[in-house]
CSV table of C-alpha atoms in Angstrom, one decimal:
chain,number,residue,atom,x,y,z
K,1,MET,CA,-5.2,11.8,15.3
K,2,GLN,CA,-3.4,10.0,17.9
K,3,ILE,CA,-5.7,8.1,20.5
K,4,HIS,CA,-3.8,8.9,23.6
K,5,ASP,CA,-5.6,6.9,26.1
K,6,GLN,CA,-4.1,3.4,27.2
K,7,PRO,CA,-6.3,0.9,26.6
K,8,THR,CA,-6.8,-2.2,29.2
K,9,LEU,CA,-6.8,-5.6,28.0
K,10,LYS,CA,-10.3,-7.6,28.2
K,11,ALA,CA,-8.8,-10.5,26.2
K,12,GLU,CA,-5.7,-12.0,24.6
K,13,ALA,CA,-5.4,-14.9,22.3
K,14,ARG,CA,-2.1,-16.7,22.9
K,15,ASN,CA,-0.2,-18.9,20.8
K,16,LEU,CA,-3.7,-20.1,19.7
K,17,ASN,CA,-4.4,-22.6,17.1
K,18,PHE,CA,-7.2,-24.4,16.2
K,19,TYR,CA,-7.9,-27.7,14.1
K,20,TYR,CA,-11.2,-28.8,12.6
K,21,GLY,CA,-10.3,-32.1,12.4
K,22,GLU,CA,-7.0,-32.7,10.6
K,23,LYS,CA,-7.3,-29.5,8.9
K,24,GLN,CA,-5.4,-26.7,10.8
K,25,ALA,CA,-7.6,-23.3,10.6
K,26,LEU,CA,-5.7,-20.9,12.9
K,27,SER,CA,-2.0,-20.7,13.1
K,28,ASN,CA,-0.6,-19.2,16.5
K,29,ILE,CA,-2.5,-16.5,16.6
K,30,ASN,CA,-1.4,-13.5,19.3
K,31,MET,CA,-3.8,-10.5,19.5
K,32,PRO,CA,-5.0,-8.6,22.4
K,33,ILE,CA,-8.6,-7.4,22.7
K,34,TYR,CA,-9.0,-4.3,24.5
K,35,ASP,CA,-11.6,-3.3,27.0
K,36,LYS,CA,-15.0,-1.3,25.7
K,37,LYS,CA,-13.0,-0.9,22.4
K,38,VAL,CA,-14.4,-2.1,19.3
K,39,THR,CA,-12.0,-4.5,17.3
K,40,ALA,CA,-12.6,-5.7,13.6
K,41,LEU,CA,-11.5,-8.7,11.7
K,42,ILE,CA,-11.1,-8.7,8.5
K,43,GLY,CA,-9.7,-11.0,5.4
K,44,PRO,CA,-10.7,-12.9,2.5
K,45,SER,CA,-13.1,-15.6,2.9
K,46,GLY,CA,-11.6,-18.7,4.6
K,47,CYS,CA,-9.0,-16.5,6.0
K,48,GLY,CA,-10.1,-17.8,9.7
K,49,LYS,CA,-11.7,-15.0,11.0
K,50,SER,CA,-15.1,-16.4,11.9
K,51,THR,CA,-13.3,-19.6,13.4
K,52,TYR,CA,-11.4,-17.2,15.6
K,53,LEU,CA,-14.6,-15.3,16.6
K,54,ARG,CA,-16.3,-18.3,17.1
K,55,SER,CA,-13.6,-19.6,19.7
K,56,PHE,CA,-14.1,-17.2,22.1
K,57,ASN,CA,-17.6,-18.5,23.3
K,58,ARG,CA,-16.5,-22.1,22.7
K,59,MET,CA,-19.1,-22.7,19.6
K,60,HIS,CA,-16.6,-25.3,18.1
K,61,ASP,CA,-17.3,-27.4,21.2
K,62,LEU,CA,-20.2,-28.2,19.6
K,63,TYR,CA,-18.8,-30.4,16.8
K,64,PRO,CA,-16.6,-33.4,17.6
K,65,GLY,CA,-13.2,-33.7,16.3
K,66,ASN,CA,-12.1,-29.8,16.6
K,67,ARG,CA,-9.4,-29.3,18.8
K,68,TYR,CA,-8.2,-26.3,20.4
K,69,GLU,CA,-4.3,-25.5,21.2
K,70,GLY,CA,-3.0,-22.3,23.5
K,71,GLU,CA,-5.1,-20.1,25.2
K,72,ILE,CA,-7.6,-17.0,25.0
K,73,ARG,CA,-7.2,-15.0,28.3
K,74,PHE,CA,-10.1,-13.1,29.5
K,75,PHE,CA,-9.7,-10.4,32.1
K,76,PRO,CA,-10.2,-9.4,34.6
K,77,ASP,CA,-10.3,-12.7,36.3
K,78,ASN,CA,-7.3,-14.2,33.9
K,79,THR,CA,-9.9,-17.1,32.7
K,80,ASN,CA,-8.7,-19.4,30.1
K,81,LEU,CA,-11.6,-19.4,28.1
K,82,LEU,CA,-10.4,-22.6,26.3
K,83,ALA,CA,-9.8,-24.8,29.7
K,84,PRO,CA,-11.5,-27.9,29.4
K,85,GLU,CA,-12.6,-27.2,32.9
K,86,VAL,CA,-14.2,-23.9,32.1
K,87,ASP,CA,-18.0,-24.3,31.1
K,88,PRO,CA,-19.0,-23.3,27.8
K,89,ILE,CA,-22.6,-22.0,29.2
K,90,GLU,CA,-20.8,-20.0,31.7
K,91,VAL,CA,-18.6,-18.6,29.1
K,92,ARG,CA,-21.5,-17.9,26.6
K,93,MET,CA,-23.2,-15.6,29.6
K,94,ARG,CA,-20.2,-13.6,29.6
K,95,ILE,CA,-19.5,-13.2,25.9
K,96,GLY,CA,-22.7,-12.5,23.5
K,97,MET,CA,-23.0,-13.4,19.9
K,98,VAL,CA,-24.8,-12.0,17.1
K,99,PHE,CA,-24.8,-14.1,13.6
K,100,GLN,CA,-24.9,-13.0,10.0
K,101,LYS,CA,-28.6,-13.8,9.6
K,102,PRO,CA,-30.6,-12.6,12.5
K,103,ASN,CA,-32.1,-15.8,13.8
K,104,PRO,CA,-34.6,-14.7,16.7
K,105,PHE,CA,-36.4,-17.7,18.4
K,106,PRO,CA,-39.9,-18.4,17.1
K,107,LYS,CA,-41.4,-16.8,19.8
K,108,THR,CA,-42.7,-13.5,21.1
K,109,ILE,CA,-40.5,-10.4,21.1
K,110,PHE,CA,-40.3,-10.5,25.0
K,111,GLU,CA,-39.4,-13.9,25.0
K,112,ASN,CA,-36.4,-13.8,22.8
K,113,VAL,CA,-34.8,-11.2,25.4
K,114,ALA,CA,-36.0,-13.0,28.2
K,115,TYR,CA,-35.1,-16.1,27.5
K,116,GLY,CA,-31.5,-16.3,28.5
K,117,LEU,CA,-32.4,-14.4,31.8
K,118,ARG,CA,-35.0,-17.3,32.1
K,119,VAL,CA,-32.1,-19.9,31.8
K,120,ARG,CA,-30.2,-18.1,34.3
K,121,GLY,CA,-32.9,-18.6,36.8
K,122,GLU,CA,-34.6,-15.2,36.6
K,123,ASN,CA,-38.6,-15.8,37.3
K,124,ASN,CA,-39.5,-12.8,38.6
K,125,LYS,CA,-41.7,-10.9,36.4
K,126,ARG,CA,-40.9,-7.3,37.4
K,127,ALA,CA,-37.2,-7.8,37.0
K,128,LEU,CA,-37.8,-9.5,33.5
K,129,ASP,CA,-39.7,-6.9,32.5
K,130,ASP,CA,-37.2,-4.3,33.8
K,131,LYS,CA,-34.2,-6.3,32.2
K,132,VAL,CA,-36.3,-7.0,28.8
K,133,GLU,CA,-36.6,-3.0,28.5
K,134,GLN,CA,-33.5,-2.5,29.6
K,135,ALA,CA,-32.0,-4.6,26.8
K,136,LEU,CA,-34.3,-3.5,24.0
K,137,ARG,CA,-33.0,0.2,24.9
K,138,GLY,CA,-29.6,-0.9,24.7
K,139,ALA,CA,-30.3,-2.2,21.2
K,140,ALA,CA,-32.0,0.7,20.0
K,141,ILE,CA,-35.6,-1.0,19.4
K,142,TRP,CA,-37.3,-0.3,22.2
K,143,ASP,CA,-39.7,2.5,20.9
K,144,GLU,CA,-40.4,0.2,17.8
K,145,VAL,CA,-41.6,-2.3,19.7
K,146,LYS,CA,-42.6,-1.3,23.1
K,147,ASP,CA,-46.4,-1.4,22.3
K,148,ARG,CA,-46.2,-4.9,20.6
K,149,LEU,CA,-43.7,-7.0,23.0
K,150,GLN,CA,-46.1,-9.9,22.5
K,151,ASP,CA,-46.0,-10.3,18.7
K,152,LEU,CA,-44.0,-12.8,17.1
K,153,ALA,CA,-40.3,-11.7,16.8
K,154,PRO,CA,-40.1,-13.2,13.3
K,155,ASN,CA,-42.8,-10.9,12.0
K,156,LEU,CA,-40.2,-7.9,12.6
K,157,SER,CA,-37.7,-6.4,9.5
K,158,GLY,CA,-34.8,-8.1,8.9
K,159,GLY,CA,-33.0,-4.8,10.4
K,160,GLN,CA,-35.5,-5.2,13.6
K,161,GLN,CA,-34.6,-8.6,14.1
K,162,GLN,CA,-30.9,-8.3,14.1
K,163,ARG,CA,-31.5,-5.6,17.0
K,164,LEU,CA,-33.8,-7.6,18.8
K,165,CYS,CA,-30.9,-10.6,18.6
K,166,ILE,CA,-28.3,-7.9,19.8
K,167,ALA,CA,-31.1,-7.0,22.6
K,168,ARG,CA,-31.0,-10.8,23.4
K,169,ALA,CA,-27.2,-10.8,23.7
K,170,LEU,CA,-27.5,-7.8,25.9
K,171,ALA,CA,-29.8,-9.1,28.0
K,172,THR,CA,-27.4,-11.3,30.3
K,173,ASP,CA,-24.8,-8.4,30.8
K,174,PRO,CA,-22.3,-9.8,28.6
K,175,GLU,CA,-18.6,-8.4,28.8
K,176,LEU,CA,-17.8,-9.1,25.2
K,177,LEU,CA,-20.1,-9.1,22.2
K,178,LEU,CA,-18.9,-10.9,19.0
K,179,PHE,CA,-20.7,-9.8,15.7
K,180,ASP,CA,-20.3,-12.3,12.9
K,181,GLU,CA,-21.0,-10.0,9.8
K,182,PRO,CA,-24.2,-8.7,11.4
K,183,THR,CA,-25.0,-6.5,8.6
K,184,SER,CA,-24.3,-8.4,5.6
K,185,ALA,CA,-28.0,-9.3,5.1
K,186,LEU,CA,-29.4,-5.8,6.0
K,187,ASP,CA,-30.3,-2.8,3.7
K,188,PRO,CA,-27.9,0.6,4.0
K,189,ILE,CA,-30.5,2.1,6.2
K,190,ALA,CA,-30.7,-0.9,8.9
K,191,THR,CA,-26.6,-1.1,8.4
K,192,GLY,CA,-26.4,2.2,9.7
K,193,ALA,CA,-28.8,2.0,12.8
K,194,ILE,CA,-26.4,-1.6,13.6
K,195,GLU,CA,-23.2,0.7,13.1
K,196,GLU,CA,-24.7,3.5,15.0
K,197,LEU,CA,-25.8,0.9,17.9
K,198,VAL,CA,-22.2,-0.7,17.8
K,199,HIS,CA,-21.0,3.1,18.6
K,200,GLU,CA,-23.3,3.3,21.6
K,201,LEU,CA,-22.3,-0.2,22.9
K,202,LYS,CA,-18.9,0.4,23.1
K,203,LYS,CA,-19.3,2.8,26.0
K,204,ARG,CA,-20.2,-0.6,28.2
K,205,VAL,CA,-19.1,-3.5,26.2
K,206,THR,CA,-16.1,-4.7,24.4
K,207,ILE,CA,-16.7,-5.6,21.1
K,208,LEU,CA,-15.4,-7.9,18.4
K,209,ILE,CA,-16.9,-8.0,15.1
K,210,VAL,CA,-16.0,-9.8,11.8
K,211,THR,CA,-17.1,-8.5,8.4
K,212,HIS,CA,-16.5,-8.2,4.8
K,213,ASN,CA,-17.1,-4.7,4.4
K,214,MET,CA,-14.0,-3.1,4.9
K,215,GLN,CA,-15.3,0.6,5.1
K,216,GLN,CA,-17.6,-0.6,7.8
K,217,ALA,CA,-14.5,-2.1,9.6
K,218,ALA,CA,-12.8,1.5,8.7
K,219,ARG,CA,-16.0,3.3,10.4
K,220,VAL,CA,-16.8,1.3,13.4
K,221,SER,CA,-13.7,0.0,15.0
K,222,ASP,CA,-11.0,1.1,17.2
K,223,TYR,CA,-8.3,-1.4,16.2
K,224,THR,CA,-8.3,-3.8,12.9
K,225,ALA,CA,-6.9,-7.3,12.6
K,226,TYR,CA,-6.3,-8.5,8.8
K,227,MET,CA,-6.3,-12.3,8.8
K,228,TYR,CA,-5.0,-14.5,5.9
K,229,LEU,CA,-4.7,-18.1,5.6
K,230,GLY,CA,-5.3,-18.7,9.3
K,231,GLU,CA,-2.6,-16.3,10.2
K,232,MET,CA,-2.9,-12.7,12.2
K,233,ILE,CA,-1.2,-10.8,9.2
K,234,GLU,CA,-1.2,-7.4,11.1
K,235,PHE,CA,-2.8,-6.1,13.9
K,236,GLY,CA,-3.2,-2.1,14.8
K,237,LYS,CA,-5.2,0.8,15.4
K,238,THR,CA,-8.1,1.1,12.6
K,239,ASP,CA,-6.8,4.4,11.7
K,240,GLU,CA,-3.0,3.3,10.8
K,241,ILE,CA,-4.2,0.2,9.2
K,242,PHE,CA,-6.4,1.9,6.5
K,243,ILE,CA,-4.0,4.7,6.0
K,244,LYS,CA,-0.5,3.2,6.4
K,245,PRO,CA,-0.8,-0.4,6.8
K,246,GLN,CA,2.6,-2.1,7.6
K,247,ASP,CA,2.5,-5.3,5.7
K,248,LYS,CA,2.1,-5.5,1.9
K,249,ARG,CA,-0.4,-8.3,2.3
K,250,THR,CA,-2.7,-6.0,4.4
K,251,GLU,CA,-1.9,-3.0,1.7
K,252,ASP,CA,-3.2,-5.4,-1.2
K,253,TYR,CA,-6.3,-6.6,0.6
K,254,ILE,CA,-7.8,-3.5,1.8
K,255,THR,CA,-6.7,-1.7,-1.4
K,256,GLY,CA,-8.4,-4.3,-3.6
K,257,ARG,CA,-5.3,-5.4,-4.9
K,258,MET,CA,-4.6,-8.9,-6.0
K,259,GLY,CA,-2.1,-11.2,-3.6
M,1,MET,CA,3.7,2.7,-2.7
M,2,ASN,CA,2.0,-0.4,-4.1
M,3,GLU,CA,2.6,-1.1,-7.9
M,4,SER,CA,0.3,-4.2,-8.3
M,5,GLN,CA,-2.8,-4.0,-9.9
M,6,HIS,CA,-6.4,-3.9,-8.3
M,7,LEU,CA,-9.0,-6.3,-9.3
M,8,SER,CA,-10.8,-3.5,-10.8
M,9,SER,CA,-9.0,-2.6,-13.9
M,10,GLN,CA,-11.2,0.0,-13.8
M,11,PHE,CA,-9.5,1.4,-10.7
M,12,ASP,CA,-6.2,1.0,-12.3
M,13,GLU,CA,-7.3,3.2,-15.3
M,14,ASP,CA,-8.6,5.7,-13.2
M,15,LEU,CA,-5.4,6.0,-11.0
M,16,GLY,CA,-3.4,5.7,-14.0
M,17,ARG,CA,-5.2,8.4,-16.0
M,18,LEU,CA,-5.2,10.7,-12.7
M,19,ARG,CA,-1.1,10.3,-12.8
M,20,THR,CA,-0.9,11.3,-16.3
M,21,HIS,CA,-3.1,14.2,-15.9
M,22,VAL,CA,-1.0,15.6,-13.3
M,23,LEU,CA,2.3,15.0,-15.4
M,24,GLN,CA,0.5,16.4,-18.2
M,25,MET,CA,0.1,19.7,-16.1
M,26,GLY,CA,3.4,19.8,-14.6
M,27,GLY,CA,4.8,19.9,-18.0
M,28,MET,CA,2.7,22.6,-19.0
M,29,VAL,CA,3.9,24.8,-15.4
M,30,GLU,CA,7.3,23.7,-16.4
M,31,THR,CA,7.4,25.4,-19.9
M,32,GLN,CA,5.8,28.2,-18.5
M,33,ILE,CA,8.6,28.7,-16.0
M,34,SER,CA,11.3,28.3,-18.3
M,35,SER,CA,9.9,30.2,-21.0
M,36,ALA,CA,9.3,33.2,-18.4
M,37,VAL,CA,13.7,32.6,-17.6
M,38,ASP,CA,14.3,32.6,-21.0
M,39,ALA,CA,12.3,36.1,-21.5
M,40,TYR,CA,14.1,37.3,-18.4
M,41,ALA,CA,17.6,36.3,-19.8
M,42,THR,CA,17.1,37.5,-23.7
M,43,GLY,CA,14.5,40.2,-23.7
M,44,GLU,CA,12.4,38.3,-26.1
M,45,ILE,CA,9.0,39.6,-24.6
M,46,GLY,CA,7.0,38.0,-27.5
M,47,SER,CA,6.4,34.8,-25.3
M,48,VAL,CA,5.0,36.6,-22.5
M,49,LYS,CA,1.3,36.4,-23.7
M,50,SER,CA,1.6,32.8,-24.7
M,51,ILE,CA,2.8,32.3,-20.7
M,52,VAL,CA,-0.3,34.2,-19.5
M,53,ASP,CA,-2.1,32.5,-21.8
M,54,ALA,CA,-1.1,29.1,-20.8
M,55,ASP,CA,-2.1,29.6,-16.9
M,56,HIS,CA,-5.9,29.4,-18.2
M,57,LYS,CA,-5.4,25.8,-19.3
M,58,VAL,CA,-3.0,24.7,-16.4
M,59,ASN,CA,-6.2,26.4,-14.0
M,60,GLU,CA,-8.2,24.2,-15.9
M,61,LEU,CA,-6.4,21.1,-15.7
M,62,GLU,CA,-6.1,21.8,-12.0
M,63,LYS,CA,-9.9,22.0,-11.5
M,64,ALA,CA,-10.3,18.5,-13.6
M,65,ILE,CA,-7.6,17.0,-11.6
M,66,ASP,CA,-9.6,17.8,-8.4
M,67,ASP,CA,-12.9,16.6,-9.7
M,68,ASP,CA,-11.4,13.4,-10.8
M,69,CYS,CA,-10.1,13.1,-7.2
M,70,ALA,CA,-13.3,13.5,-5.8
M,71,HIS,CA,-14.8,11.0,-8.1
M,72,ILE,CA,-12.5,8.4,-7.2
M,73,ILE,CA,-12.9,8.8,-3.5
M,74,ALA,CA,-16.8,8.8,-4.1
M,75,LYS,CA,-16.6,5.8,-6.3
M,76,ARG,CA,-14.0,3.8,-5.0
M,77,GLN,CA,-13.5,4.7,-1.4
M,78,PRO,CA,-9.7,4.5,-1.4
M,79,ALA,CA,-7.6,3.2,1.5
M,80,ALA,CA,-3.8,3.0,2.4
M,81,SER,CA,-1.4,4.0,-0.6
M,82,ASP,CA,-4.6,4.8,-3.2
M,83,LEU,CA,-5.9,7.1,-0.6
M,84,ARG,CA,-2.6,8.6,-0.4
M,85,LEU,CA,-2.2,8.8,-3.6
M,86,VAL,CA,-5.5,10.6,-4.3
M,87,LEU,CA,-4.6,13.0,-1.2
M,88,GLY,CA,-1.3,13.7,-2.5
M,89,ILE,CA,-2.3,14.7,-5.6
M,90,SER,CA,-4.9,17.0,-4.9
M,91,LYS,CA,-2.5,18.9,-2.7
M,92,ILE,CA,0.4,18.6,-5.6
M,93,VAL,CA,-1.9,20.2,-8.2
M,94,THR,CA,-2.5,23.1,-6.1
M,95,ASP,CA,1.2,23.6,-5.6
M,96,LEU,CA,1.9,23.1,-9.5
M,97,GLU,CA,-1.0,25.9,-10.2
M,98,ARG,CA,0.5,28.2,-7.9
M,99,ALA,CA,3.9,27.9,-9.2
M,100,GLY,CA,2.2,28.4,-12.4
M,101,ASP,CA,1.0,31.8,-11.2
M,102,GLU,CA,4.6,32.7,-10.0
M,103,ALA,CA,5.4,32.1,-13.8
M,104,LYS,CA,2.9,34.4,-15.1
M,105,LYS,CA,4.4,37.0,-12.2
M,106,ILE,CA,8.1,36.6,-13.7
M,107,ALA,CA,7.0,36.9,-17.3
M,108,LYS,CA,4.6,40.1,-16.6
M,109,GLY,CA,7.6,41.3,-14.8
M,110,VAL,CA,10.1,41.0,-17.6
M,111,ARG,CA,7.5,43.0,-19.7
M,112,ARG,CA,7.6,45.8,-17.5
M,113,ILE,CA,11.0,46.1,-17.4
M,114,TYR,CA,11.8,45.7,-20.9
M,115,GLU,CA,9.3,48.0,-21.9
M,116,ASN,CA,10.3,50.2,-20.1
M,117,GLY,CA,14.0,50.0,-21.7
M,118,HIS,CA,15.7,48.9,-18.6
M,119,VAL,CA,18.0,45.9,-18.9
M,120,PRO,CA,18.4,43.8,-15.7
M,121,SER,CA,22.2,44.7,-15.9
M,122,GLN,CA,24.4,43.1,-13.5
M,123,PHE,CA,21.4,41.1,-11.8
M,124,GLY,CA,21.0,39.0,-14.9
M,125,ILE,CA,23.3,36.5,-13.9
M,126,GLY,CA,22.3,35.8,-10.1
M,127,VAL,CA,18.4,35.8,-11.1
M,128,ARG,CA,19.0,33.5,-13.8
M,129,HIS,CA,21.3,31.3,-11.7
M,130,LEU,CA,18.5,31.2,-9.1
M,131,ALA,CA,15.8,30.6,-11.8
M,132,GLU,CA,17.6,27.4,-12.9
M,133,ALA,CA,18.0,25.9,-9.9
M,134,ALA,CA,14.6,26.5,-9.2
M,135,LEU,CA,13.7,25.1,-12.5
M,136,ILE,CA,15.6,22.0,-11.8
M,137,MET,CA,14.1,21.7,-8.4
M,138,VAL,CA,10.7,21.5,-10.3
M,139,ARG,CA,11.7,19.1,-13.0
M,140,GLN,CA,13.3,16.9,-10.3
M,141,ALA,CA,9.7,17.1,-8.0
M,142,LEU,CA,7.7,16.1,-10.8
M,143,ASP,CA,10.4,13.3,-11.6
M,144,ALA,CA,10.3,12.2,-8.1
M,145,PHE,CA,6.5,11.8,-8.5
M,146,ALA,CA,6.5,10.1,-11.8
M,147,ARG,CA,8.9,7.4,-10.2
M,148,LEU,CA,7.4,7.7,-6.8
M,149,ASP,CA,11.4,8.0,-5.6
M,150,THR,CA,11.6,9.4,-2.4
M,151,GLU,CA,15.5,9.8,-2.4
M,152,GLN,CA,14.9,12.3,-5.4
M,153,ALA,CA,12.3,14.3,-3.3
M,154,ARG,CA,14.2,14.4,-0.3
M,155,SER,CA,17.1,15.6,-2.6
M,156,VAL,CA,14.8,18.4,-3.9
M,157,ILE,CA,13.8,19.3,-0.2
M,158,ARG,CA,17.4,19.9,0.4
M,159,ALA,CA,18.1,21.8,-2.9
M,160,ASP,CA,15.2,24.6,-1.5
M,161,SER,CA,17.2,25.8,1.4
M,162,GLU,CA,20.2,26.9,-1.2
M,163,VAL,CA,17.8,28.8,-3.6
M,164,ASP,CA,16.2,30.6,-0.3
M,165,THR,CA,19.8,31.6,0.6
M,166,GLU,CA,21.0,32.6,-2.8
M,167,PHE,CA,17.3,34.7,-3.0
M,168,LYS,CA,18.4,36.3,0.2
M,169,SER,CA,21.7,37.4,-1.3
M,170,ILE,CA,20.5,39.0,-4.3
M,171,ILE,CA,17.8,41.0,-2.4
M,172,ARG,CA,20.9,42.2,-0.2
M,173,GLN,CA,22.6,43.0,-3.5
M,174,LEU,CA,19.7,45.0,-4.7
M,175,ILE,CA,19.1,46.9,-1.7
M,176,THR,CA,22.7,48.3,-1.8
M,177,HIS,CA,22.1,48.9,-5.3
M,178,MET,CA,19.1,50.9,-5.1
M,179,MET,CA,20.7,53.2,-2.4
M,180,GLU,CA,23.6,54.0,-4.3
M,181,ASP,CA,21.4,55.2,-7.2
M,182,PRO,CA,17.8,55.7,-6.7
M,183,ARG,CA,17.1,55.6,-10.2
M,184,THR,CA,17.2,52.0,-10.2
M,185,ILE,CA,14.5,51.7,-8.0
M,186,THR,CA,11.8,50.7,-10.7
M,187,THR,CA,13.9,48.1,-12.3
M,188,SER,CA,15.2,46.8,-8.6
M,189,ILE,CA,11.5,46.2,-7.6
M,190,ASP,CA,10.5,44.3,-10.6
M,191,ILE,CA,13.5,42.3,-10.2
M,192,ILE,CA,12.8,41.7,-6.5
M,193,THR,CA,9.3,40.5,-7.7
M,194,ILE,CA,10.6,38.4,-10.3
M,195,ALA,CA,13.2,36.9,-7.7
M,196,ARG,CA,10.6,36.4,-5.0
M,197,ALA,CA,8.3,34.4,-7.6
M,198,ILE,CA,11.3,32.1,-8.4
M,199,GLU,CA,11.8,31.6,-4.8
M,200,ARG,CA,8.3,30.8,-4.5
M,201,ILE,CA,8.3,28.1,-7.1
M,202,GLY,CA,11.3,26.2,-5.4
M,203,ASP,CA,9.0,26.1,-2.3
M,204,HIS,CA,6.1,24.6,-4.4
M,205,ALA,CA,8.6,21.9,-5.9
M,206,LYS,CA,9.6,21.6,-2.1
M,207,ASN,CA,6.1,21.1,-1.1
M,208,ILE,CA,5.3,18.3,-4.1
M,209,SER,CA,8.2,16.2,-3.0
M,210,GLU,CA,6.7,16.5,0.5
M,211,GLN,CA,3.8,15.1,-0.7
M,212,VAL,CA,5.6,12.5,-2.8
M,213,ILE,CA,7.1,11.4,0.5
M,214,TYR,CA,3.7,11.0,2.0
M,215,VAL,CA,2.0,9.0,-0.9
M,216,VAL,CA,4.9,6.8,-0.6
M,217,GLU,CA,5.8,6.4,3.0
M,218,GLY,CA,2.4,7.7,4.6
M,219,ARG,CA,5.1,10.0,6.4
M,220,ASP,CA,3.9,13.9,6.8
M,221,ILE,CA,6.9,15.8,7.0
M,222,ARG,CA,5.6,18.8,6.6
M,223,HIS,CA,6.8,21.6,9.2
M,224,THR,CA,9.6,19.1,10.5
M,225,GLY,CA,12.3,20.9,9.5
M,226,LYS,CA,15.8,19.1,8.6
M,227,GLU,CA,14.7,15.9,10.8
M,228,GLY,CA,11.9,15.2,8.3
M,229,ILE,CA,14.1,14.5,5.4
M,230,LYS,CA,16.4,12.2,7.2
């Protein structure tokens, strides 16, 4: 089946290079991210997919010696996310991130989600209540936690913690969500819940997901990019990448062959 | 098609075994067809029983191969060329099994003709020629699968239209023959059944070749006419 709709650009990497000090981790990445679509990044360990993902919300700024070259354009305003004059805090308001291991704050469930809103200056109790509920519903965890919002978040199960982290990321109404192997620490049931959630979320937010689980990439994504040794080897519709990849290196990786 | 090895040697073995079984089944069907054609040419109807019996084995192999395909999909979640190979094989065995059924039809038709004391007379050569062409198509389709050779597969697809044309010409001649002498109708109908079965065998060889192209190139050229084999 062909996808007939013409996707619009949400972001685009242009000649992106990245260096951890002397070591180059990304080489000349050019890649579109389409609006309200799920794009999966796959590739063996150390291929640069997490490095690439983290470039989007300027995570690398936290360490000295890291250096970007090129641009990541963010639309519709055509901001270069990597421009030094662009405030990383602003970027992170628009681009949320969910990590491999659920990392709730050692606070209550409510406070975990409200945190980003408070940082933004929201103090109205009514508005906070509404937005927290909205975010928890969006992350498909509201029904499980609505009666225990004041419980400590770390007491939740792993799968619930991960969905809480997604709710936390959703609270600030991000335009792009970054998922860095969001289910690798979860069991198949919790994984299924997150995948279902990704499917729901893409109705209102663009998603970029790094995964080691190729079947997961095939299941959840609309587009897939295969990376190897810091390079983008192949980018295309997921349906095509998994049935008829163009590059032999992509083929070898997704069929589990030695390179 | 990707010939390099998987990280899992078990997976390589599974796929290798699958391909071997397909070729084994192909060999059996090929023998069925050539024996049926020989029986038609020589009137040695003793081989008919063995052709009919072989069909059970072919049917069993079809089921076994399909079952192996299901297991590989469940256990390995094949992707890209591996997925195409498994899907292609599952379709190829269907065509092989049907080609075997057609061989059985030929054999039974031959038995009817000779048991009634008739000899296929002047149509012997035309039908034998048609059968030779179809048999070559089956052989080449199986070769194309064994070597994953798309050139070979394309030449089989091209050959199918010649078989179709020849089949139509035989039918025309038989119709004239029956009109001239109604006593030949019974035998002529048997010959039509046989010629029809041979023509269908050619179609199955063509279908197999289309799957070979799908497996290797990822292009589905079914129902695309001449455009597809360019």
